[in-house]
Short mmCIF file of C-alpha atoms and ligand atoms in Angstrom, two decimals:
data_model
loop_
_atom_site.label_atom_id
_atom_site.label_comp_id
_atom_site.label_asym_id
_atom_site.label_seq_id
_atom_site.Cartn_x
_atom_site.Cartn_y
_atom_site.Cartn_z
CA MET A 1 -35.56 7.51 31.83
CA THR A 2 -32.89 6.89 34.48
CA LEU A 3 -34.11 4.68 37.31
CA ALA A 4 -33.00 5.65 40.81
CA TYR A 5 -33.14 4.07 44.23
CA TRP A 6 -33.87 6.58 46.98
CA ASN A 7 -34.45 5.46 50.58
CA GLY A 8 -36.34 2.29 49.82
CA THR A 9 -38.16 3.35 46.66
CA TYR A 10 -37.39 3.08 42.95
CA SER A 11 -38.46 6.00 40.75
CA PRO A 12 -37.17 8.07 37.82
CA LEU A 13 -34.05 9.94 38.95
CA ASP A 14 -35.54 13.35 38.16
CA GLU A 15 -38.44 12.63 40.52
CA VAL A 16 -36.20 12.10 43.56
CA ARG A 17 -36.61 14.89 46.13
CA ILE A 18 -33.89 15.40 48.75
CA SER A 19 -34.11 17.54 51.88
CA PRO A 20 -31.96 20.70 51.99
CA LEU A 21 -31.01 19.55 55.50
CA ASP A 22 -29.46 16.34 54.19
CA ARG A 23 -25.98 16.18 55.70
CA GLY A 24 -24.59 15.09 52.36
CA PHE A 25 -25.66 18.46 50.97
CA LEU A 26 -24.66 20.57 54.00
CA PHE A 27 -21.46 18.86 55.17
CA ALA A 28 -20.48 16.35 52.46
CA ASP A 29 -21.12 13.94 55.34
CA GLY A 30 -21.30 10.74 53.36
CA VAL A 31 -19.47 8.08 51.38
CA TYR A 32 -20.00 6.51 47.98
CA GLU A 33 -19.17 3.72 45.57
CA VAL A 34 -19.08 3.37 41.81
CA VAL A 35 -19.30 -0.05 40.15
CA ALA A 36 -18.99 -0.93 36.48
CA VAL A 37 -21.60 -3.04 34.71
CA TYR A 38 -20.63 -4.94 31.56
CA ASP A 39 -23.57 -6.35 29.59
CA GLY A 40 -25.70 -6.34 32.71
CA GLN A 41 -23.09 -8.01 34.93
CA ILE A 42 -21.60 -6.05 37.83
CA PHE A 43 -17.79 -6.25 37.92
CA GLU A 44 -16.30 -7.09 41.34
CA LEU A 45 -19.45 -6.31 43.34
CA ASP A 46 -18.13 -8.03 46.48
CA ALA A 47 -14.97 -5.93 46.52
CA HIS A 48 -17.02 -2.73 46.14
CA LEU A 49 -19.39 -3.80 48.94
CA ASP A 50 -16.38 -4.54 51.16
CA ARG A 51 -14.96 -1.08 50.51
CA LEU A 52 -18.34 0.59 51.07
CA ALA A 53 -18.55 -1.18 54.43
CA ARG A 54 -15.04 0.04 55.32
CA SER A 55 -15.88 3.64 54.32
CA LEU A 56 -19.14 3.57 56.31
CA ALA A 57 -17.44 2.12 59.38
CA ALA A 58 -14.63 4.69 59.19
CA VAL A 59 -17.09 7.59 59.37
CA ARG A 60 -19.54 5.75 61.67
CA ILE A 61 -22.57 5.87 59.37
CA ASP A 62 -25.06 3.03 59.78
CA PRO A 63 -26.67 2.64 56.34
CA GLY A 64 -29.71 0.92 57.86
CA LEU A 65 -29.48 -1.80 55.19
CA ASP A 66 -27.38 -4.93 55.49
CA ARG A 67 -24.89 -6.08 52.86
CA ALA A 68 -27.42 -8.28 51.07
CA ALA A 69 -29.91 -5.42 50.83
CA LEU A 70 -27.25 -3.04 49.49
CA ALA A 71 -26.21 -5.71 46.97
CA ALA A 72 -29.86 -6.09 45.94
CA VAL A 73 -30.04 -2.38 45.08
CA PHE A 74 -26.98 -2.64 42.82
CA LEU A 75 -28.35 -5.81 41.19
CA ARG A 76 -31.80 -4.30 40.61
CA LEU A 77 -30.29 -1.19 38.97
CA ALA A 78 -27.96 -3.35 36.87
CA GLU A 79 -31.00 -5.02 35.26
CA THR A 80 -32.01 -1.82 33.48
CA ALA A 81 -28.57 -0.19 33.27
CA PRO A 82 -27.47 1.07 29.83
CA ARG A 83 -25.68 -1.43 27.57
CA PRO A 84 -23.07 -2.42 26.63
CA ALA A 85 -21.41 -0.76 29.64
CA ALA A 86 -22.68 1.28 32.58
CA THR A 87 -21.76 2.51 36.01
CA ILE A 88 -23.90 2.47 39.12
CA TYR A 89 -23.29 5.24 41.63
CA MET A 90 -24.40 4.79 45.25
CA GLN A 91 -23.99 7.32 48.03
CA VAL A 92 -24.89 6.98 51.69
CA THR A 93 -25.12 10.12 53.82
CA ARG A 94 -25.78 10.62 57.53
CA GLY A 95 -29.36 11.62 56.70
CA ALA A 96 -31.45 14.75 57.16
CA PRO A 97 -32.02 15.70 60.82
CA ALA A 98 -34.31 18.61 61.76
CA GLN A 99 -31.44 21.01 62.44
CA ARG A 100 -28.03 21.80 61.03
CA SER A 101 -25.30 21.06 63.57
CA HIS A 102 -21.82 19.67 62.94
CA ALA A 103 -21.77 16.76 65.40
CA PHE A 104 -23.73 13.58 64.64
CA PRO A 105 -27.51 14.00 65.04
CA ALA A 106 -29.13 12.07 67.89
CA SER A 107 -31.51 10.53 65.42
CA ALA A 108 -31.45 10.58 61.66
CA GLN A 109 -31.73 7.71 59.22
CA ALA A 110 -29.04 7.45 56.60
CA SER A 111 -30.02 8.60 53.12
CA ILE A 112 -29.21 6.22 50.29
CA LEU A 113 -29.27 7.29 46.67
CA ALA A 114 -28.25 5.08 43.74
CA PHE A 115 -28.62 5.26 39.99
CA ALA A 116 -27.03 3.91 36.82
CA GLY A 117 -25.61 5.78 33.85
CA PRO A 118 -23.78 4.88 30.64
CA LEU A 119 -20.06 4.10 30.83
CA LYS A 120 -18.20 5.35 27.78
CA ARG A 121 -15.19 3.03 27.82
CA LEU A 122 -11.87 4.41 26.57
CA GLY A 123 -11.75 2.90 23.10
CA ARG A 124 -9.17 0.65 21.50
CA ALA A 125 -7.99 3.34 19.06
CA GLN A 126 -7.46 5.87 21.87
CA GLN A 127 -5.61 3.26 23.91
CA LYS A 128 -3.28 2.55 21.02
CA ASP A 129 -2.20 6.21 21.11
CA GLY A 130 -2.18 6.50 24.90
CA PHE A 131 -3.19 9.38 27.15
CA ALA A 132 -1.63 12.37 28.89
CA LEU A 133 -1.42 13.50 32.52
CA VAL A 134 -0.59 16.74 34.23
CA SER A 135 0.67 16.93 37.82
CA ALA A 136 -0.40 18.98 40.84
CA PRO A 137 0.27 19.07 44.58
CA ASP A 138 -1.98 16.72 46.57
CA ILE A 139 -3.95 19.12 48.78
CA ARG A 140 -6.36 16.50 50.19
CA TRP A 141 -6.87 15.33 53.78
CA LEU A 142 -5.07 12.33 55.31
CA ARG A 143 -7.94 9.82 55.10
CA CYS A 144 -7.94 9.33 51.35
CA ASP A 145 -8.64 5.63 52.02
CA ILE A 146 -12.25 6.63 52.80
CA LYS A 147 -14.35 7.04 49.65
CA SER A 148 -15.85 10.29 50.91
CA ILE A 149 -18.24 12.47 48.90
CA ALA A 150 -16.16 15.49 50.02
CA LEU A 151 -14.37 15.77 46.70
CA LEU A 152 -13.51 19.44 46.22
CA PRO A 153 -9.72 18.92 45.84
CA SER A 154 -10.44 16.14 43.33
CA VAL A 155 -12.89 18.40 41.48
CA LEU A 156 -10.16 21.05 41.19
CA ALA A 157 -7.62 18.49 40.04
CA ALA A 158 -10.04 17.05 37.47
CA GLN A 159 -10.77 20.56 36.20
CA GLN A 160 -7.04 21.18 35.81
CA ALA A 161 -6.88 18.07 33.60
CA ALA A 162 -9.95 19.17 31.63
CA GLU A 163 -8.47 22.61 30.98
CA ALA A 164 -5.15 21.05 29.93
CA GLY A 165 -7.01 18.68 27.58
CA VAL A 166 -5.58 15.57 29.27
CA LEU A 167 -7.09 12.47 30.86
CA GLU A 168 -6.15 12.99 34.51
CA THR A 169 -4.13 14.93 37.07
CA VAL A 170 -1.55 12.99 39.08
CA MET A 171 -1.10 14.33 42.60
CA ILE A 172 2.20 14.59 44.44
CA ARG A 173 2.59 14.80 48.23
CA ASP A 174 5.97 15.29 49.94
CA GLY A 175 7.85 14.27 46.78
CA LEU A 176 5.85 11.04 46.45
CA VAL A 177 3.19 10.02 43.95
CA SER A 178 -0.18 9.54 45.59
CA GLU A 179 -2.83 8.99 42.92
CA CYS A 180 -4.88 10.84 40.32
CA ALA A 181 -8.08 12.83 40.92
CA ALA A 182 -10.11 9.64 40.47
CA SER A 183 -7.67 6.86 39.60
CA ASN A 184 -4.61 4.99 40.88
CA VAL A 185 -1.14 5.15 39.37
CA PHE A 186 1.36 2.48 38.30
CA VAL A 187 4.91 2.94 37.04
CA VAL A 188 7.09 0.44 35.19
CA LYS A 189 10.90 0.53 35.14
CA ASP A 190 13.03 -2.23 33.62
CA GLY A 191 10.08 -4.61 33.58
CA ARG A 192 9.21 -4.09 37.26
CA VAL A 193 5.89 -2.55 38.26
CA ALA A 194 5.47 -0.28 41.29
CA THR A 195 2.36 1.35 42.70
CA PRO A 196 1.86 3.38 45.89
CA VAL A 197 0.95 1.32 48.94
CA ALA A 198 -2.76 1.49 49.84
CA ASP A 199 -2.64 3.30 53.15
CA HIS A 200 -4.36 6.50 54.35
CA ARG A 201 -2.79 8.48 51.50
CA ILE A 202 -4.77 6.91 48.64
CA LEU A 203 -7.99 5.12 47.81
CA ASP A 204 -7.49 1.36 47.53
CA GLY A 205 -8.93 1.13 44.03
CA ILE A 206 -10.71 -2.04 42.99
CA ASN A 207 -9.12 -1.94 39.52
CA ARG A 208 -5.79 -1.24 41.22
CA ARG A 209 -6.15 -4.59 42.95
CA ILE A 210 -7.20 -6.28 39.71
CA ALA A 211 -4.18 -4.86 37.86
CA ILE A 212 -1.83 -6.03 40.63
CA ARG A 213 -3.36 -9.51 40.60
CA LEU A 214 -3.28 -9.83 36.81
CA ALA A 215 0.34 -8.64 36.60
CA MET A 216 1.40 -11.10 39.29
CA GLU A 217 -0.45 -13.94 37.55
CA LEU A 218 1.54 -13.07 34.41
CA GLY A 219 4.77 -13.38 36.41
CA ILE A 220 5.46 -9.64 36.29
CA PRO A 221 7.07 -8.37 39.53
CA VAL A 222 4.85 -5.84 41.35
CA GLU A 223 5.89 -3.76 44.34
CA GLN A 224 3.45 -1.82 46.54
CA ARG A 225 5.58 0.91 48.09
CA ASP A 226 6.27 4.64 48.11
CA VAL A 227 6.89 5.87 44.55
CA ALA A 228 8.99 9.03 44.24
CA GLU A 229 7.98 11.79 41.84
CA ALA A 230 11.40 11.33 40.20
CA GLU A 231 10.54 7.68 39.45
CA LEU A 232 7.30 8.77 37.82
CA ARG A 233 9.18 11.18 35.57
CA ALA A 234 11.81 8.54 34.69
CA ALA A 235 9.36 5.66 34.19
CA ASP A 236 9.39 3.46 31.08
CA GLU A 237 5.59 3.19 31.39
CA ILE A 238 2.84 4.80 33.44
CA TRP A 239 -0.68 3.35 33.74
CA ILE A 240 -3.69 4.54 35.61
CA THR A 241 -6.56 2.38 36.84
CA SER A 242 -10.14 3.05 37.87
CA THR A 243 -13.60 1.62 37.47
CA THR A 244 -14.39 4.07 34.66
CA LYS A 245 -10.95 4.41 33.01
CA GLU A 246 -10.24 0.70 33.51
CA LEU A 247 -6.47 0.36 32.81
CA ALA A 248 -5.22 3.23 30.68
CA PRO A 249 -1.69 3.76 29.27
CA ILE A 250 -0.11 7.18 29.82
CA VAL A 251 2.35 8.43 27.21
CA ARG A 252 2.84 12.07 28.24
CA LEU A 253 3.33 13.69 31.64
CA ASP A 254 3.33 17.49 31.90
CA GLY A 255 4.05 17.63 28.17
CA ALA A 256 7.08 15.29 28.26
CA ALA A 257 7.10 11.82 26.70
CA VAL A 258 6.82 8.84 29.05
CA GLY A 259 9.42 6.23 28.04
CA SER A 260 9.19 5.64 24.28
CA GLY A 261 6.13 7.90 24.08
CA ARG A 262 3.98 4.90 23.14
CA PRO A 263 1.93 2.50 25.32
CA GLY A 264 4.40 -0.06 26.65
CA PRO A 265 4.67 -3.85 26.39
CA VAL A 266 4.03 -4.49 30.09
CA TRP A 267 0.81 -2.47 29.98
CA ARG A 268 -0.27 -4.37 26.85
CA ARG A 269 0.04 -7.78 28.55
CA VAL A 270 -1.90 -6.72 31.63
CA ARG A 271 -4.50 -4.93 29.51
CA GLU A 272 -5.07 -8.10 27.46
CA ALA A 273 -5.65 -10.01 30.66
CA PHE A 274 -8.06 -7.30 31.85
CA ASP A 275 -10.00 -7.45 28.58
CA GLY A 276 -10.21 -11.20 29.13
CA LEU A 277 -12.29 -10.41 32.23
CA VAL A 278 -14.60 -7.68 30.91
CA GLY A 279 -14.40 -7.94 27.11
CA GLU A 280 -12.54 -5.61 24.75
CA PRO A 281 -13.84 -2.08 24.32
CA ALA A 282 -14.99 -0.94 20.86
C1 PLP B 301 -9.24 9.13 44.45
C2 PLP B 301 -9.49 7.88 43.71
N1 PLP B 301 -8.50 6.99 43.56
C3 PLP B 301 -8.67 5.83 42.89
C4 PLP B 301 -9.87 5.52 42.31
C5 PLP B 301 -10.03 4.23 41.57
O1 PLP B 301 -10.79 3.30 42.32
P1 PLP B 301 -11.61 2.17 41.61
O2 PLP B 301 -10.63 1.35 40.82
O3 PLP B 301 -12.19 1.37 42.73
O4 PLP B 301 -12.63 2.80 40.75
C6 PLP B 301 -10.94 6.41 42.44
C7 PLP B 301 -12.24 6.09 41.83
O5 PLP B 301 -13.11 6.91 41.77
C8 PLP B 301 -10.75 7.62 43.16
O6 PLP B 301 -11.74 8.51 43.30
#
C-alpha cells in the first residue's frame, strides 16, 4: 500500500479522488518537488523546501500550509517510505474552482498531493561502465528555474532517451548546453569542471549544488557559466546530477565516446564524496 497525503488527509494513494476541474489537470497550473530518502532520512529537505517556496512564489500559488507544515508532510511520508531508498513526490496546484477559466480563480484552495515510492539507485556496476546520452534541441519555455508540472517537452525528451536506450537526453539551446530532461549537466576539461549557470534557462538542481560544493571542497576548480555544445562534445568527462540519478558518469554522447570512453577520475573523486553523504549504492 502506498500512503498519500491529499489536502490534509493521509490515505492509500489509490483512494485519493481529485476533481476534474483541478487546475493541475486542466492547465498544468502547479509546481512540484522530489526529495530522496535514504534509510528513512530525507536528503537536503531544507534546500528542497526553499526551492518549492521559490517555485510557488514565482507562479503566485499560496499553498495554504506554512514551511513547517509542508516539512511535516515530507517527514510523515518518510517514516513509511520504502527502504533502503525512496523518493517523495509533492505537487501543489492552484486548486479546483467551480469553473474552467485561464486567469487565477477568485477563490480556490491549493491542492496538495504527496506520496512516496521506491528509488532504484543506479548501481555500482552500472556506474563503473558509465551511461549514454543523446542530444536534442531545448524546446522549453524561458522559466525553467520554476519546477513546473508542465513537463511535456521533458516527457518528449525522456521518451527520446528511452527509445534510444540511453539514460537521458541533453538539451541544447542557441548552441549552449542547458540541461537534461530531468537532470543537470557537468563537463570536465583538463581537470576543470564547468556547469551551466543556474538562471532562467535551467532548474537549479539540489544535487547540482551538492556536486559543486563537494568538488570545491576537494579543491577541484568549478565554473558556473555558459557551456557551449562544442565543449560538451570535446569534454574529457560528462556527469549528470539529479535527486534520482544522483551523480552519474556519462561515457557516450550521440553514439560517440566521451573522453577515454570510461568514467573519469574527477567524477570518481566527487562520487566518493557523494557516497560519503548518502551511502554507496548496491
Ligand atoms: C529539468 C530538471 N533539471 C534538473 C533536475 C535535477 O534537480 P534535482 O537535483 O533537484 O533533483 C531535475 C529534477 O527533476 C529536472 O527536472
